[in-house]
Coordinates of C-alpha atoms and ligand atoms in Angstrom, one line a residue:
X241 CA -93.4 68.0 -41.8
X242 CA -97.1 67.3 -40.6
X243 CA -98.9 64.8 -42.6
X244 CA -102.8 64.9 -43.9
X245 CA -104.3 62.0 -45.7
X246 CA -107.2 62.3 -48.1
X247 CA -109.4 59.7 -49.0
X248 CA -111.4 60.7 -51.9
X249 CA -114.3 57.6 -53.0
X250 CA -115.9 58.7 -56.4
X251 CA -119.6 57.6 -55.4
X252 CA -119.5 59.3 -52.3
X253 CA -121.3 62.6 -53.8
X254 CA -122.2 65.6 -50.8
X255 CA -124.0 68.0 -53.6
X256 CA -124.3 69.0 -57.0
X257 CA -122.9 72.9 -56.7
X258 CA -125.4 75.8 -58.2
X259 CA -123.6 78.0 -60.7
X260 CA -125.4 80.5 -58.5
X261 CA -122.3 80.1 -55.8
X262 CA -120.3 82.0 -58.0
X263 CA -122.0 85.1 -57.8
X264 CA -121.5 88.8 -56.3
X265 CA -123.0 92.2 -55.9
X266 CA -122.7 95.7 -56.5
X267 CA -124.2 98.4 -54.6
X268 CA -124.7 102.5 -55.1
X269 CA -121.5 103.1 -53.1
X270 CA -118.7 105.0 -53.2
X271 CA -116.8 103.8 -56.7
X272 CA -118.4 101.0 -57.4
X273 CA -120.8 102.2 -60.1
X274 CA -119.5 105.7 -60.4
X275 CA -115.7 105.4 -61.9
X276 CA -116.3 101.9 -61.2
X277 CA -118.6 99.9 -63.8
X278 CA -119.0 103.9 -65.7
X279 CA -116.8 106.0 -66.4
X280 CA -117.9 107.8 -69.8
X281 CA -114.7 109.8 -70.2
X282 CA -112.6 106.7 -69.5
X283 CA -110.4 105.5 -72.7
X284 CA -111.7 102.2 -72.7
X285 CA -115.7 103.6 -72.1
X286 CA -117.9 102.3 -74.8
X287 CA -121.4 103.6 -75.8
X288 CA -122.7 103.5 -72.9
X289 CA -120.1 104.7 -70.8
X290 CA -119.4 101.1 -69.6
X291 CA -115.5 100.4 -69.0
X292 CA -114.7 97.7 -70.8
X293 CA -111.4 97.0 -69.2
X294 CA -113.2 96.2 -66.1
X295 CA -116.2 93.7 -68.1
X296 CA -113.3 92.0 -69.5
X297 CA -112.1 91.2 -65.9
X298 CA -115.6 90.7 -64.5
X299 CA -115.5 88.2 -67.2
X300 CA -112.9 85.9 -66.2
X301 CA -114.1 85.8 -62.9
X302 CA -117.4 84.1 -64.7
X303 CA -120.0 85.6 -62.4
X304 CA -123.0 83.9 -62.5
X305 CA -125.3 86.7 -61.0
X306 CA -124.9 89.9 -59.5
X307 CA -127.0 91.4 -56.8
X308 CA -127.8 95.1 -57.4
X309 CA -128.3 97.8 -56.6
X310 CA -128.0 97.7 -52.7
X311 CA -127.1 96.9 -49.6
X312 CA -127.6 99.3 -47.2
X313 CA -128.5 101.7 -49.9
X314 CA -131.6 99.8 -51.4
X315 CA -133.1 100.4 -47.8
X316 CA -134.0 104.8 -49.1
X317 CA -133.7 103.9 -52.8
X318 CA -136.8 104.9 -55.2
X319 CA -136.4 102.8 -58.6
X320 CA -138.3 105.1 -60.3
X321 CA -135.5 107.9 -59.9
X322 CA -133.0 105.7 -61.7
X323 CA -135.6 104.9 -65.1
X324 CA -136.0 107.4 -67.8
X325 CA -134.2 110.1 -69.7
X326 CA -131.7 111.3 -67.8
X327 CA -131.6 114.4 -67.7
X328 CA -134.9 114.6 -66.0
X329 CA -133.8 111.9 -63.3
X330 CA -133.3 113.3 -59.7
X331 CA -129.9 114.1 -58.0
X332 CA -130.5 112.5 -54.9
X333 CA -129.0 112.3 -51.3
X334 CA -128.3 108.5 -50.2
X335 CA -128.4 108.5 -46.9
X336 CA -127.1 105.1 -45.8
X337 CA -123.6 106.1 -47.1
X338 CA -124.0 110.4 -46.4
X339 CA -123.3 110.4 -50.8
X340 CA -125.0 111.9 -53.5
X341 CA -126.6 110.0 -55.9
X342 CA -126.2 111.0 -59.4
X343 CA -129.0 108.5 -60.8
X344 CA -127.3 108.4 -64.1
X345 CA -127.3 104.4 -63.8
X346 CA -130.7 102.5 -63.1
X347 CA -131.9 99.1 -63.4
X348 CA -132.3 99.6 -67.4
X349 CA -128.8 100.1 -67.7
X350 CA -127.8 97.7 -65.1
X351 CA -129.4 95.1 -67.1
X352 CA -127.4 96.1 -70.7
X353 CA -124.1 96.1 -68.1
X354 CA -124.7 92.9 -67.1
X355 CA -125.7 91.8 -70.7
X356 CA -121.7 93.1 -71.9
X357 CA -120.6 91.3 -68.4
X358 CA -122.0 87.9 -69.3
X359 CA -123.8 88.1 -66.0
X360 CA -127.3 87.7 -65.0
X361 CA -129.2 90.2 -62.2
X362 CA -130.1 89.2 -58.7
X363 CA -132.8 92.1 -58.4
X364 CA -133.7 93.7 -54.8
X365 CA -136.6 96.0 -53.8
X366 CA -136.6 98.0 -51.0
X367 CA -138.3 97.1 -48.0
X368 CA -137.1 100.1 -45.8
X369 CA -139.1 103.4 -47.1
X370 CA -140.4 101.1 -50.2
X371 CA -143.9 99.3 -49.8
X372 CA -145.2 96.1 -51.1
X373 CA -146.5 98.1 -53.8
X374 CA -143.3 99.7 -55.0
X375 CA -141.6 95.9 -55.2
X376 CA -144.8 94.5 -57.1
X377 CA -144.3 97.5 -59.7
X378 CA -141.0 97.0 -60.0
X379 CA -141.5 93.5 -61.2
X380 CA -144.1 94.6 -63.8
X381 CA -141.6 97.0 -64.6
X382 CA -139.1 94.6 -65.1
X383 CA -140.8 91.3 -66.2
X384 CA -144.4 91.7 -67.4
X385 CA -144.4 91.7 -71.3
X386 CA -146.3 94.4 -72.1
X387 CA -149.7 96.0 -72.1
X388 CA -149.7 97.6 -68.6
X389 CA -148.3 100.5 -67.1
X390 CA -145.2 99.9 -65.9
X391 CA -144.1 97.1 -68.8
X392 CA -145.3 100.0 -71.2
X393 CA -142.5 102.5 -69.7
X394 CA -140.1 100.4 -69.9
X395 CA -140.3 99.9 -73.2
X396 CA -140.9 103.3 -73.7
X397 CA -137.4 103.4 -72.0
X398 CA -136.3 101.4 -74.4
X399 CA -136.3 98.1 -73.6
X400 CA -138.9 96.2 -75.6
X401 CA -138.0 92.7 -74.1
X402 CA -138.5 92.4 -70.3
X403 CA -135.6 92.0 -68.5
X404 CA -136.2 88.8 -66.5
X405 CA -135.1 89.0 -63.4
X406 CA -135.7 85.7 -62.2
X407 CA -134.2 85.8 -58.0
X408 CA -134.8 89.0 -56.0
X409 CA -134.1 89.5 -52.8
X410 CA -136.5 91.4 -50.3
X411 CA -134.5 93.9 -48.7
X412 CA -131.5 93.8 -46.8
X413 CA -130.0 93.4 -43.7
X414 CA -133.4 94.9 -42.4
X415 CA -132.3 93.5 -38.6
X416 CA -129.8 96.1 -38.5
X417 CA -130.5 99.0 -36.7
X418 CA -128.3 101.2 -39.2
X419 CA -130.7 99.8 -41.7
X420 CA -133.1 102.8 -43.0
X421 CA -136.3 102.5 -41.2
X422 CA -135.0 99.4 -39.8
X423 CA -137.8 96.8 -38.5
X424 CA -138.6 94.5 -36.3
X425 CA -138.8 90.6 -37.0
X426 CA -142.5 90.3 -36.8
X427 CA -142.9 93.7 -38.5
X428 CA -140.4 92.3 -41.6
X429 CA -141.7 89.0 -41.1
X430 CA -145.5 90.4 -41.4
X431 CA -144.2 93.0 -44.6
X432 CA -141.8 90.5 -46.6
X433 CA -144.6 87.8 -46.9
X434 CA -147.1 90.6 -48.0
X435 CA -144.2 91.6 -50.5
X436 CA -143.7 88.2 -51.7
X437 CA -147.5 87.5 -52.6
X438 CA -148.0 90.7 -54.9
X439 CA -144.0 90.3 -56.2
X440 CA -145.2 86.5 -57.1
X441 CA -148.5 87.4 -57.9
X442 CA -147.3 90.0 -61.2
X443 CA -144.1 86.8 -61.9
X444 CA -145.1 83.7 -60.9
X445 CA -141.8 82.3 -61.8
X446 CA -140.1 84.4 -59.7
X447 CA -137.2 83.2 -56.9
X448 CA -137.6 84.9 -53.7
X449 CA -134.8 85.6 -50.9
X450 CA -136.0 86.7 -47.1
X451 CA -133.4 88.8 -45.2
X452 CA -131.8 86.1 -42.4
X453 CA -129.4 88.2 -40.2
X454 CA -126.5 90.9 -41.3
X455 CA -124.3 88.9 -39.5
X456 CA -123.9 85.9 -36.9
X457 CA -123.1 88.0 -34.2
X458 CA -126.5 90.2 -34.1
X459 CA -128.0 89.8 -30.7
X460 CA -131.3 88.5 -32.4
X461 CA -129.1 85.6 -34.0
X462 CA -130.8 83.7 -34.5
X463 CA -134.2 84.4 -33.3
X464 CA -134.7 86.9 -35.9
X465 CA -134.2 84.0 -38.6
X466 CA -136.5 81.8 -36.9
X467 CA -139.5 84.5 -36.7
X468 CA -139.0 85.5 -40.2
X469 CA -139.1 82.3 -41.5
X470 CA -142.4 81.6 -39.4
X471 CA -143.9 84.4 -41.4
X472 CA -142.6 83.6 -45.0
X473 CA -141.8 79.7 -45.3
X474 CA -144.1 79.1 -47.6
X475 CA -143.6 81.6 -50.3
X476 CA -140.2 82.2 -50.3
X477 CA -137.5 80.4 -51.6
X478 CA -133.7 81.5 -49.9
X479 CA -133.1 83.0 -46.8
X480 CA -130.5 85.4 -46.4
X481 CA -126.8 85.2 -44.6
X482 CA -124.2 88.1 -44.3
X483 CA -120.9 87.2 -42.9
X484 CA -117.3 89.3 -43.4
X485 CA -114.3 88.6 -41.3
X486 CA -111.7 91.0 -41.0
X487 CA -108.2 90.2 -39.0
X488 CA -108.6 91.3 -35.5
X489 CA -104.6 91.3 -34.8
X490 CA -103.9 87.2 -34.5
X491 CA -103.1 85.6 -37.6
X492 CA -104.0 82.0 -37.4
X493 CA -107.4 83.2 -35.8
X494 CA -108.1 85.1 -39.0
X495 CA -107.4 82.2 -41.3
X496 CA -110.0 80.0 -39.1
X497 CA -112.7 82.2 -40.1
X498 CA -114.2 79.2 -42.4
X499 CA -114.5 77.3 -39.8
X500 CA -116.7 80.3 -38.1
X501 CA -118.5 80.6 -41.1
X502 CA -119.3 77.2 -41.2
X503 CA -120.4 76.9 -38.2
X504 CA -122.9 79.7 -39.0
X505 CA -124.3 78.0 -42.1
X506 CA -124.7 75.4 -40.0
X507 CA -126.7 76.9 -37.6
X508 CA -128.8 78.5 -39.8
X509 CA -129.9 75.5 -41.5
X510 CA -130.4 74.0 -37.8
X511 CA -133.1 77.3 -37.6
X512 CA -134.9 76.5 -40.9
X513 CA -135.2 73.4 -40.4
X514 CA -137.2 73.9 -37.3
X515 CA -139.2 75.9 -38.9
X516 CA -139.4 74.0 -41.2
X517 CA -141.0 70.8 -38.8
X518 CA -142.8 73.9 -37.1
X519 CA -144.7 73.5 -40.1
X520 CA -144.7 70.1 -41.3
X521 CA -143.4 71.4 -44.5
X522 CA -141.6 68.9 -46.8
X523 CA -140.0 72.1 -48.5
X524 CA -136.5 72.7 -47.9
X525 CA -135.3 76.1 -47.3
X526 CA -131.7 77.0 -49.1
X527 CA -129.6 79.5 -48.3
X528 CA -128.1 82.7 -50.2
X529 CA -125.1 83.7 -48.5
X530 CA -125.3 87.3 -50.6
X531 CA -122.8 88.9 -49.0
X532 CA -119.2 87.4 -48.0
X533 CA -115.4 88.5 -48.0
X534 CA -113.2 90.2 -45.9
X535 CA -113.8 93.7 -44.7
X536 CA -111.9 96.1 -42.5
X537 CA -114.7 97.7 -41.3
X538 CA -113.0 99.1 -38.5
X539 CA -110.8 101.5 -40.5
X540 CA -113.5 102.9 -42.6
X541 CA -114.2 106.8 -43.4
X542 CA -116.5 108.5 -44.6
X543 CA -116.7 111.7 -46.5
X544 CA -120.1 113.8 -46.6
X545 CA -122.0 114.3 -49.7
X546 CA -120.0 113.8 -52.6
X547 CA -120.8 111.8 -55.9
X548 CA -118.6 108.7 -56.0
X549 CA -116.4 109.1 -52.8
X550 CA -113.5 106.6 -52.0
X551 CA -115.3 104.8 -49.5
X552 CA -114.9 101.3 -48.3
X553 CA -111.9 100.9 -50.8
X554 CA -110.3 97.8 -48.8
X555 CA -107.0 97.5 -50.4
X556 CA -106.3 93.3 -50.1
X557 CA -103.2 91.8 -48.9
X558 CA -101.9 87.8 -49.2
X559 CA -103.4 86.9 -45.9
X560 CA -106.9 88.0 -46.5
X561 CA -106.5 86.0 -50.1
X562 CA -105.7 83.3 -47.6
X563 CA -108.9 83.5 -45.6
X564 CA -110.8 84.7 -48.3
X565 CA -110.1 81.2 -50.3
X566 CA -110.7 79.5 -47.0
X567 CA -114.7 81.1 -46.7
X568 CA -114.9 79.7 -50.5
X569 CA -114.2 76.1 -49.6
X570 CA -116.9 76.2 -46.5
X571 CA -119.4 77.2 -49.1
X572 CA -118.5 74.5 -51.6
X573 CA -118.5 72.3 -48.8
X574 CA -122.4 73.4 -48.1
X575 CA -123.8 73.7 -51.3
X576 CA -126.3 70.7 -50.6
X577 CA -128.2 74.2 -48.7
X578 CA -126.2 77.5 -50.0
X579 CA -127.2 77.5 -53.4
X580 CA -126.3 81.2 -53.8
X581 CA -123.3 83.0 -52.3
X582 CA -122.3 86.7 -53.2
X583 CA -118.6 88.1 -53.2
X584 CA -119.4 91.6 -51.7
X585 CA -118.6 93.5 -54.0
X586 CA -117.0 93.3 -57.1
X587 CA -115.6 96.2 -58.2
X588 CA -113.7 99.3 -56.1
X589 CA -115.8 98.5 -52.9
X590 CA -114.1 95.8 -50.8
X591 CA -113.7 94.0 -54.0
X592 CA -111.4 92.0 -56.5
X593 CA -111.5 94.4 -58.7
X594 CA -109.9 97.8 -58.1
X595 CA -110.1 101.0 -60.8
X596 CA -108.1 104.0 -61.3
X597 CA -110.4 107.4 -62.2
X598 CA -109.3 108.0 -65.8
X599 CA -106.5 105.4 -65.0
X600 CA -106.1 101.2 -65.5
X601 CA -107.5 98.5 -63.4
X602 CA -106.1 95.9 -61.3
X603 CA -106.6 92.8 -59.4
X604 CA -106.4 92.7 -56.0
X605 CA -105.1 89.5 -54.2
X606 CA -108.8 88.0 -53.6
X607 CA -109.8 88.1 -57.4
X608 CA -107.7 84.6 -57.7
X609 CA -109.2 82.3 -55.4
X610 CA -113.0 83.6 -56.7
X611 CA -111.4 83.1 -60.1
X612 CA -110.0 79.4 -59.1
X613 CA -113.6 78.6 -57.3
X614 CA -115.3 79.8 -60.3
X615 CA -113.2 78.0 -62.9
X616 CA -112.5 74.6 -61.2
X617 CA -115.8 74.5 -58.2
X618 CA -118.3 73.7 -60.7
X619 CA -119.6 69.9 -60.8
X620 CA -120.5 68.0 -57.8
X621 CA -118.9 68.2 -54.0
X622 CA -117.5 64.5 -52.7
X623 CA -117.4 63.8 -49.2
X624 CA -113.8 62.8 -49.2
X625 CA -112.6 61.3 -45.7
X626 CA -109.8 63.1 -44.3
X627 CA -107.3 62.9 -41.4
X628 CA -105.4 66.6 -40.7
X629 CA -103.8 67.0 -37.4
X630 CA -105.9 70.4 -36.1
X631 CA -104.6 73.8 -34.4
X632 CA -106.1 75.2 -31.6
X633 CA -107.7 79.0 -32.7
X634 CA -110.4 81.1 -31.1
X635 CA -112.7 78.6 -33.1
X636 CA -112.3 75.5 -31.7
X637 CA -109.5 73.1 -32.8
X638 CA -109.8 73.8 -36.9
X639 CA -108.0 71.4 -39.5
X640 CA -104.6 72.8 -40.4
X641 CA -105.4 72.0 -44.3
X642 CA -108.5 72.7 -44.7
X643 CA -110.1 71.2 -48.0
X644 CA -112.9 70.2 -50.8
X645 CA -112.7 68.1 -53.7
X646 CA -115.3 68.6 -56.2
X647 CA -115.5 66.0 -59.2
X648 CA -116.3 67.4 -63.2
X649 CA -118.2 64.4 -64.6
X650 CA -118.6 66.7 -67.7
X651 CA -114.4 67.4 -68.2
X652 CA -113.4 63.9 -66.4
X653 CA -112.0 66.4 -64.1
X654 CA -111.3 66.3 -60.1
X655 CA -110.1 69.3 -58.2
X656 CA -108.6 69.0 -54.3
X657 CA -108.6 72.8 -53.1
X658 CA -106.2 73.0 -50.0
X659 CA -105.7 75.6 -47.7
X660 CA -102.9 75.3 -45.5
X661 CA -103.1 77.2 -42.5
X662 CA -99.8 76.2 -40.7
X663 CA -98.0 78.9 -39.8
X664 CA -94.6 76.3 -39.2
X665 CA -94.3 74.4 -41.9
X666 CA -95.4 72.5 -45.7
X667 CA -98.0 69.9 -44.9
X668 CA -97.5 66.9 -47.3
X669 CA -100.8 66.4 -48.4
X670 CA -101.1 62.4 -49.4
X671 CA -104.5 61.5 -51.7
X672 CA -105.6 58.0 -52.4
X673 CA -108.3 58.1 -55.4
X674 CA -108.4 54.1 -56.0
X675 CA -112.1 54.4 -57.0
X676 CA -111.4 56.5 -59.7
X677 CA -108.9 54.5 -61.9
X678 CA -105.6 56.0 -62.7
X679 CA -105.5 60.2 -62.5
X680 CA -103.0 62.5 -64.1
X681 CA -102.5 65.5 -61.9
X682 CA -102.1 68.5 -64.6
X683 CA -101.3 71.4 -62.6
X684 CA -100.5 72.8 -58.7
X685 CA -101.9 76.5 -58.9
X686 CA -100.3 77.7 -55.5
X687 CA -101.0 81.1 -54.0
X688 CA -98.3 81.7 -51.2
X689 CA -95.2 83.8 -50.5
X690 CA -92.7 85.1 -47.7
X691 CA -94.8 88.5 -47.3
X692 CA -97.9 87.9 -46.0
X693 CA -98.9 91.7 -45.7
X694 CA -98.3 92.2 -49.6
X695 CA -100.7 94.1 -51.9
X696 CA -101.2 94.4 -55.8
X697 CA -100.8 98.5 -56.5
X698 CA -101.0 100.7 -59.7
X699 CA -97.2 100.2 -59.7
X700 CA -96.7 96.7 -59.0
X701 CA -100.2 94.9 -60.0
X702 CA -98.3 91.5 -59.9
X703 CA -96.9 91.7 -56.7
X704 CA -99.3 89.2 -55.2
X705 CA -100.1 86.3 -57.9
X706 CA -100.9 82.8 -57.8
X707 CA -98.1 80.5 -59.1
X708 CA -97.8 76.8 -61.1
X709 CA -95.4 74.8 -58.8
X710 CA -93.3 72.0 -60.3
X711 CA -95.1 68.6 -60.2
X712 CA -93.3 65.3 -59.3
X713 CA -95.6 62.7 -59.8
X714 CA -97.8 63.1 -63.0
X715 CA -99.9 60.0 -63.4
X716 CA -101.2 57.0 -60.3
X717 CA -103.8 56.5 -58.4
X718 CA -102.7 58.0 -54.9
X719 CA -100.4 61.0 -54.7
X720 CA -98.4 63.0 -52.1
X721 CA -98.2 66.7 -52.9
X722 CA -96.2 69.3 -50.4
X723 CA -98.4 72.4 -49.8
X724 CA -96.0 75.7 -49.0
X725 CA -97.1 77.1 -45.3
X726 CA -99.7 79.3 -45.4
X727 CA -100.7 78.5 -48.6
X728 CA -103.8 78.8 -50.9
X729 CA -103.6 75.4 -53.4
X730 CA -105.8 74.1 -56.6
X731 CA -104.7 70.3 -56.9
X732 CA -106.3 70.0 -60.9
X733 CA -106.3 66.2 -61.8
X734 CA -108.2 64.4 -64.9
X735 CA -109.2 61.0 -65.3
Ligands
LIG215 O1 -121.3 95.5 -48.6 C1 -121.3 96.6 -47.8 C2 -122.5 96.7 -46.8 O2 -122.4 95.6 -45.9 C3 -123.8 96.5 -47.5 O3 -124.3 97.7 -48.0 C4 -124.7 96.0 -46.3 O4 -125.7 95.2 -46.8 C5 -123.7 95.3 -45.4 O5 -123.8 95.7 -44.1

């Protein structure tokens, strides 16, 4: 049985973690919205036409914000079309996804969804056909009390208090040439900072998030991060990272996608932070990885012009709870700089949450290491000092458990998260916490199993579910715990 030691020193803090990490995103696309969030003639449809079985489960995942409403869709999207009564509001064609757009939800009723959810908005305008402009009057729309145009329709809408939406992002993914009316990076650059000024300009208080690159492996990597940046430094607060992984036919490779990812994060930084001595700025630029998970893009269909389609409907197996869990750690692990970090998406659309039309809901395998981040990843991230043996993958030679321990001063609570990765064997995993004082280890949440390709359905929901494993040692200061191969773990100790 390989062997990893952990070394876990109490003063040796990395990073205080921002609720914000905990956060994800849904887009006008296929079901997410449409049968997804609303479904007025579902049983469990309130007022509003707001399921409520699927709030309930957006609730335990405790999201701190979600981004809305796009994605590759916010690129053609007029907000005006989705405010109002509305049975005067436009039936529209998206064209990013070939769908038709209903308009029956808009940012008013986003905002009482995510009131019910216990969530908080991450607002976008659209930088694609929208203009400055359009993004400034939004905000009004949104967060100016009253007295002005666009604060006095909302009300008229409605909604007497303004919504604040504190963090708005400025487009998306507009390097990508699928994006609509795409740009370049001096053209964005030049456009987001004129954005930003009038978006801050009508809400001061306002957080702002510049588009970084749809993905690592854009051949403007990360040129396109570095010009942008050169444009906006000063007046924006996040820059934006994309990353999904999905499992190109060799196992272990897949579950080394953290290590990818972190290598990304890494390098992103390594481009702010030129930019940032480009400058001589003493402002530090964090990151908002908005849009993260695993997604088989390869397999995906698409069926013209219908409302709601059942697109991009990624059904989630053990493994990709696996890698998924693995991507979490690598942002705990950087939340000194990603302060924001986006499941993509969270309901129907390559996300934890999966509906029937007219029918129940489910969890997919993924919902339970978001839930585990969410519940136990809050407090502050310790530098523990580790030795793992390491595997060689397409990524380097990556740590066979791969880990982050993350201290609750508030509950007198540590948490060890390990991934194991070996595709052999346990791993005894052997953590000495002499700095802390005697620790009682309450629980061992283990996610594992012999069938690695298994999925949650309609008729077996359960099928893939995280397990407590029988503990041997409840109380000491150093403990040796045996993590299953290929294992997802939550180590949950107080002190
Ligand atoms: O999340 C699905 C899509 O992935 C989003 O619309 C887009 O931003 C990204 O390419």
């Amino acid at each position: 049985m390989a062997d990893v030691k952990v070394y876990v020193e109490k003063h040796f803090e990395h990073s205080k973690v921002d609720d914000k990490l905990f956060s994800s995103f849904i887009e006008h696309l296929g079901r997410a919205v449409y049968t997804g969030i609303y479904e007025p003639d579902h049983p469990t449809a309130d007022e509003q036409g707001f399921r409520q079985d699927v709030i309930e489960l957006v609730k335990e995942l405790d999201v701190k914000l979600v981004r809305y409403p796009g994605g590759n869709f916010l690129s053609g999207y007029n907000w005006l079309d989705g405010v109002g009564p509305k049975e005067n509001r436009p039936v529209r064609l998206d064209l990013a996804w070939q769908t038709i757009e209903p308009n029956e939800i808009g940012i008013d009723e986003f905002v009482d969804w995510s009131k019910k959810a216990g969530t908080e908005i991450m607002g976008a305008v659209n930088m694609g056909t929208g203009t400055p402009q359009d993004a400034a009057f939004l905000v009004e729309y949104c967060n100016f009390p009253g007295g002005t145009y666009y604060s006095d329709l909302r009300k008229k809408n409605g909604h007497e208090q303004p919504h604040h939406i504190k963090t708005w992002c400025i487009g998306n993914e507009m390097d990508g040439p699928w994006q609509t009316c795409h740009l370049s990076a001096e053209d964005y650059g030049k456009k987001a900072l004129e954005t930003a000024k009038m978006m801050k300009w009508v809400d001061n208080s306002i957080e702002l998030v510049v588009c970084g690159s749809a993905t690592s492996l854009m051949a403007t990597y990360p040129e396109w991060d570095r010009i942008v940046l050169e444009h906006t430094y000063e007046l924006v607060d996040y820059l934006s990272l994309h990353r999904y992984y999905e499992n190109e036919g060799n196992d272990l490779d897949f579950l080394s996608s953290f290590y990818d990812m972190d290598n990304f994060i890494k390098s992103v930084c390594a481009t702010a932070d030129y930019v940032k001595a480009l400058k001589r700025s003493d402002k530090t630029m964090y990151l908002s990885f908005d849009e993260w998970n695993v997604w088989y893009q390869q397999k995906q269909t698409r069926e013209p012009w219908k409302i709601a389609p059942e697109i991009l409907e990624d059904r989630y197996s053990l493994l990709d709870a696996l890698v998924f869990g693995g991507m979490g750690l690598t942002l705990l692990n950087n939340s000194d700089r990603v302060k924001i970090a986006c499941l993509a998406q969270l309901v129907n659309v390559i996300a934890p949450i999966f509906t029937k039309k007219g029918g129940p809901v489910i969890k997919q395998s993924i919902f339970y290491p978001f839930e585990h981040l969410s519940k136990y990843g809050r407090g502050t991230v310790l530098k523990p000092v580790i030795l793992t043996p390491t595997i060689k993958t397409r990524y380097g030679n990556v740590p066979v458990v791969h880990q982050s321990v993350i201290c609750n001063e508030e509950k007198c609570e540590v948490t060890v998260f390990a991934l194991n990765i070996n595709e052999q064997e346990e791993v005894n995993v052997s953590i000495d916490f002499s700095s802390f004082g005697q620790l009682t280890l309450v629980e061992h949440i283990c996610l594992y199993g012999d069938d690695l390709h298994a999925i949650n359905t309609f008729e077996e929901p359960e099928k893939v579910k995280p397990m407590s494993l029988s503990i041997e040692q409840q109380t000491g200061t150093s403990f040796e715990v045996s993590v299953p191969r290929l294992s997802w773990n939550v180590l949950r100790f107080t002190y």
